[in-house]
Amino acid sequence: MWPTLPWSYWLGFVLILWLLFDLIRGEAYIWKAYRRESEPGMYWFTMLVWAVVAASCFIFPYWPYD
């Protein structure tokens, strides 16, 4: 079962691990690093952006021409 998963699922798993790592570390990165203590709004916005990207890997797993 695992080897037959689409590549987008694997990317989604990696992004979720990255999200968990950033949540533990307290620093997230889009175009610059945002620390949870100093810039909480941008930190949580960045986490939301990456969570949406990760979720999209599972919601839309296939290219339209597959």
Short mmCIF file of N, CA and C in Angstrom, two decimals:
data_model
loop_
_atom_site.label_atom_id
_atom_site.label_comp_id
_atom_site.label_asym_id
_atom_site.label_seq_id
_atom_site.Cartn_x
_atom_site.Cartn_y
_atom_site.Cartn_z
N MET A 1 0.81 -1.19 0.00
CA MET A 1 0.00 0.00 0.00
C MET A 1 0.86 1.27 0.00
N TRP A 2 1.87 1.35 0.85
CA TRP A 2 2.68 2.57 0.95
C TRP A 2 3.39 2.93 -0.34
N PRO A 3 4.00 1.98 -1.05
CA PRO A 3 4.69 2.39 -2.29
C PRO A 3 3.75 2.88 -3.39
N THR A 4 2.47 2.56 -3.28
CA THR A 4 1.54 2.96 -4.34
C THR A 4 0.87 4.31 -4.07
N LEU A 5 1.22 4.95 -2.96
CA LEU A 5 0.64 6.26 -2.67
C LEU A 5 1.15 7.28 -3.69
N PRO A 6 0.31 8.23 -4.05
CA PRO A 6 0.76 9.28 -4.97
C PRO A 6 1.87 10.12 -4.34
N TRP A 7 2.70 10.72 -5.17
CA TRP A 7 3.83 11.51 -4.66
C TRP A 7 3.34 12.70 -3.85
N SER A 8 2.14 13.19 -4.14
CA SER A 8 1.62 14.33 -3.39
C SER A 8 1.33 13.96 -1.93
N TYR A 9 0.95 12.70 -1.68
CA TYR A 9 0.76 12.26 -0.29
C TYR A 9 2.08 12.30 0.45
N TRP A 10 3.14 11.85 -0.19
CA TRP A 10 4.47 11.87 0.45
C TRP A 10 4.88 13.31 0.76
N LEU A 11 4.63 14.21 -0.17
CA LEU A 11 4.92 15.62 0.07
C LEU A 11 4.09 16.15 1.24
N GLY A 12 2.83 15.76 1.31
CA GLY A 12 1.97 16.16 2.41
C GLY A 12 2.48 15.66 3.75
N PHE A 13 2.96 14.40 3.79
CA PHE A 13 3.52 13.86 5.03
C PHE A 13 4.76 14.65 5.47
N VAL A 14 5.60 14.98 4.52
CA VAL A 14 6.81 15.76 4.83
C VAL A 14 6.44 17.15 5.34
N LEU A 15 5.47 17.79 4.71
CA LEU A 15 5.06 19.11 5.16
C LEU A 15 4.43 19.07 6.55
N ILE A 16 3.70 18.03 6.87
CA ILE A 16 3.13 17.90 8.21
C ILE A 16 4.23 17.71 9.24
N LEU A 17 5.24 16.91 8.92
CA LEU A 17 6.38 16.76 9.82
C LEU A 17 7.09 18.09 10.01
N TRP A 18 7.23 18.84 8.94
CA TRP A 18 7.85 20.16 9.02
C TRP A 18 7.03 21.09 9.93
N LEU A 19 5.70 21.04 9.78
CA LEU A 19 4.82 21.84 10.64
C LEU A 19 5.00 21.48 12.11
N LEU A 20 5.05 20.19 12.40
CA LEU A 20 5.24 19.76 13.79
C LEU A 20 6.59 20.22 14.33
N PHE A 21 7.63 20.11 13.50
CA PHE A 21 8.95 20.56 13.90
C PHE A 21 8.95 22.06 14.18
N ASP A 22 8.31 22.84 13.32
CA ASP A 22 8.22 24.29 13.53
C ASP A 22 7.39 24.62 14.77
N LEU A 23 6.36 23.85 15.03
CA LEU A 23 5.53 24.08 16.21
C LEU A 23 6.34 23.85 17.48
N ILE A 24 7.14 22.81 17.51
CA ILE A 24 7.98 22.52 18.67
C ILE A 24 9.09 23.56 18.81
N ARG A 25 9.69 23.92 17.69
CA ARG A 25 10.82 24.85 17.69
C ARG A 25 10.38 26.28 17.95
N GLY A 26 9.17 26.65 17.56
CA GLY A 26 8.67 28.00 17.77
C GLY A 26 9.15 28.99 16.74
N GLU A 27 9.53 28.51 15.57
CA GLU A 27 9.98 29.39 14.49
C GLU A 27 9.48 28.83 13.16
N ALA A 28 8.88 29.70 12.37
CA ALA A 28 8.36 29.30 11.06
C ALA A 28 8.98 30.20 9.99
N TYR A 29 9.01 29.72 8.76
CA TYR A 29 9.71 30.44 7.70
C TYR A 29 8.87 30.45 6.43
N ILE A 30 8.64 31.64 5.86
CA ILE A 30 8.12 31.77 4.50
C ILE A 30 9.17 32.51 3.70
N TRP A 31 9.26 33.81 3.84
CA TRP A 31 10.30 34.57 3.16
C TRP A 31 11.34 35.05 4.15
N LYS A 32 11.01 34.95 5.45
CA LYS A 32 11.96 35.18 6.53
C LYS A 32 11.47 34.41 7.74
N ALA A 33 12.32 34.26 8.72
CA ALA A 33 11.94 33.49 9.90
C ALA A 33 11.08 34.35 10.83
N TYR A 34 10.02 33.73 11.35
CA TYR A 34 9.15 34.38 12.33
C TYR A 34 9.16 33.55 13.60
N ARG A 35 9.48 34.20 14.70
CA ARG A 35 9.50 33.54 15.99
C ARG A 35 8.18 33.75 16.71
N ARG A 36 7.72 32.70 17.38
CA ARG A 36 6.43 32.75 18.06
C ARG A 36 6.41 33.80 19.18
N GLU A 37 7.54 33.99 19.88
CA GLU A 37 7.58 34.95 20.99
C GLU A 37 7.54 36.39 20.51
N SER A 38 8.27 36.68 19.44
CA SER A 38 8.42 38.08 19.02
C SER A 38 7.37 38.53 17.99
N GLU A 39 6.93 37.63 17.12
CA GLU A 39 5.94 37.98 16.09
C GLU A 39 4.86 36.89 16.01
N PRO A 40 4.01 36.81 17.03
CA PRO A 40 3.04 35.70 17.06
C PRO A 40 2.04 35.72 15.91
N GLY A 41 1.61 36.89 15.48
CA GLY A 41 0.64 36.96 14.38
C GLY A 41 1.18 36.38 13.09
N MET A 42 2.37 36.81 12.71
CA MET A 42 2.97 36.29 11.46
C MET A 42 3.39 34.83 11.61
N TYR A 43 3.79 34.44 12.81
CA TYR A 43 4.15 33.03 13.04
C TYR A 43 2.93 32.14 12.78
N TRP A 44 1.78 32.48 13.38
CA TRP A 44 0.59 31.65 13.20
C TRP A 44 0.03 31.74 11.79
N PHE A 45 0.18 32.90 11.15
CA PHE A 45 -0.23 33.02 9.75
C PHE A 45 0.62 32.11 8.88
N THR A 46 1.92 32.09 9.14
CA THR A 46 2.84 31.22 8.38
C THR A 46 2.49 29.75 8.60
N MET A 47 2.19 29.39 9.84
CA MET A 47 1.80 28.01 10.13
C MET A 47 0.51 27.65 9.40
N LEU A 48 -0.43 28.60 9.34
CA LEU A 48 -1.68 28.36 8.63
C LEU A 48 -1.43 28.16 7.14
N VAL A 49 -0.57 28.99 6.55
CA VAL A 49 -0.26 28.85 5.13
C VAL A 49 0.32 27.47 4.84
N TRP A 50 1.29 27.04 5.65
CA TRP A 50 1.90 25.72 5.42
C TRP A 50 0.91 24.59 5.68
N ALA A 51 0.00 24.77 6.64
CA ALA A 51 -1.01 23.74 6.89
C ALA A 51 -1.96 23.60 5.71
N VAL A 52 -2.33 24.72 5.10
CA VAL A 52 -3.20 24.68 3.92
C VAL A 52 -2.48 24.01 2.75
N VAL A 53 -1.21 24.32 2.58
CA VAL A 53 -0.43 23.68 1.51
C VAL A 53 -0.34 22.18 1.76
N ALA A 54 -0.08 21.78 3.01
CA ALA A 54 -0.01 20.35 3.33
C ALA A 54 -1.35 19.66 3.10
N ALA A 55 -2.44 20.29 3.52
CA ALA A 55 -3.77 19.70 3.32
C ALA A 55 -4.10 19.56 1.84
N SER A 56 -3.66 20.52 1.04
CA SER A 56 -3.95 20.45 -0.39
C SER A 56 -3.28 19.24 -1.04
N CYS A 57 -2.22 18.76 -0.46
CA CYS A 57 -1.56 17.56 -1.00
C CYS A 57 -2.44 16.32 -0.86
N PHE A 58 -3.32 16.32 0.14
CA PHE A 58 -4.21 15.18 0.33
C PHE A 58 -5.57 15.39 -0.33
N ILE A 59 -5.98 16.64 -0.47
CA ILE A 59 -7.29 16.92 -1.06
C ILE A 59 -7.23 16.78 -2.58
N PHE A 60 -6.16 17.27 -3.18
CA PHE A 60 -6.00 17.20 -4.63
C PHE A 60 -4.75 16.38 -4.95
N PRO A 61 -4.83 15.05 -4.81
CA PRO A 61 -3.61 14.26 -4.95
C PRO A 61 -3.15 14.01 -6.38
N TYR A 62 -3.98 14.21 -7.35
CA TYR A 62 -3.61 13.86 -8.71
C TYR A 62 -3.60 15.07 -9.62
N TRP A 63 -2.73 15.04 -10.59
CA TRP A 63 -2.77 16.06 -11.65
C TRP A 63 -3.97 15.75 -12.53
N PRO A 64 -4.53 16.75 -13.18
CA PRO A 64 -5.73 16.50 -13.98
C PRO A 64 -5.51 15.56 -15.16
N TYR A 65 -4.25 15.35 -15.56
CA TYR A 65 -4.01 14.51 -16.73
C TYR A 65 -3.47 13.14 -16.37
N ASP A 66 -3.60 12.73 -15.10
CA ASP A 66 -3.13 11.40 -14.71
C ASP A 66 -4.12 10.34 -15.11
#
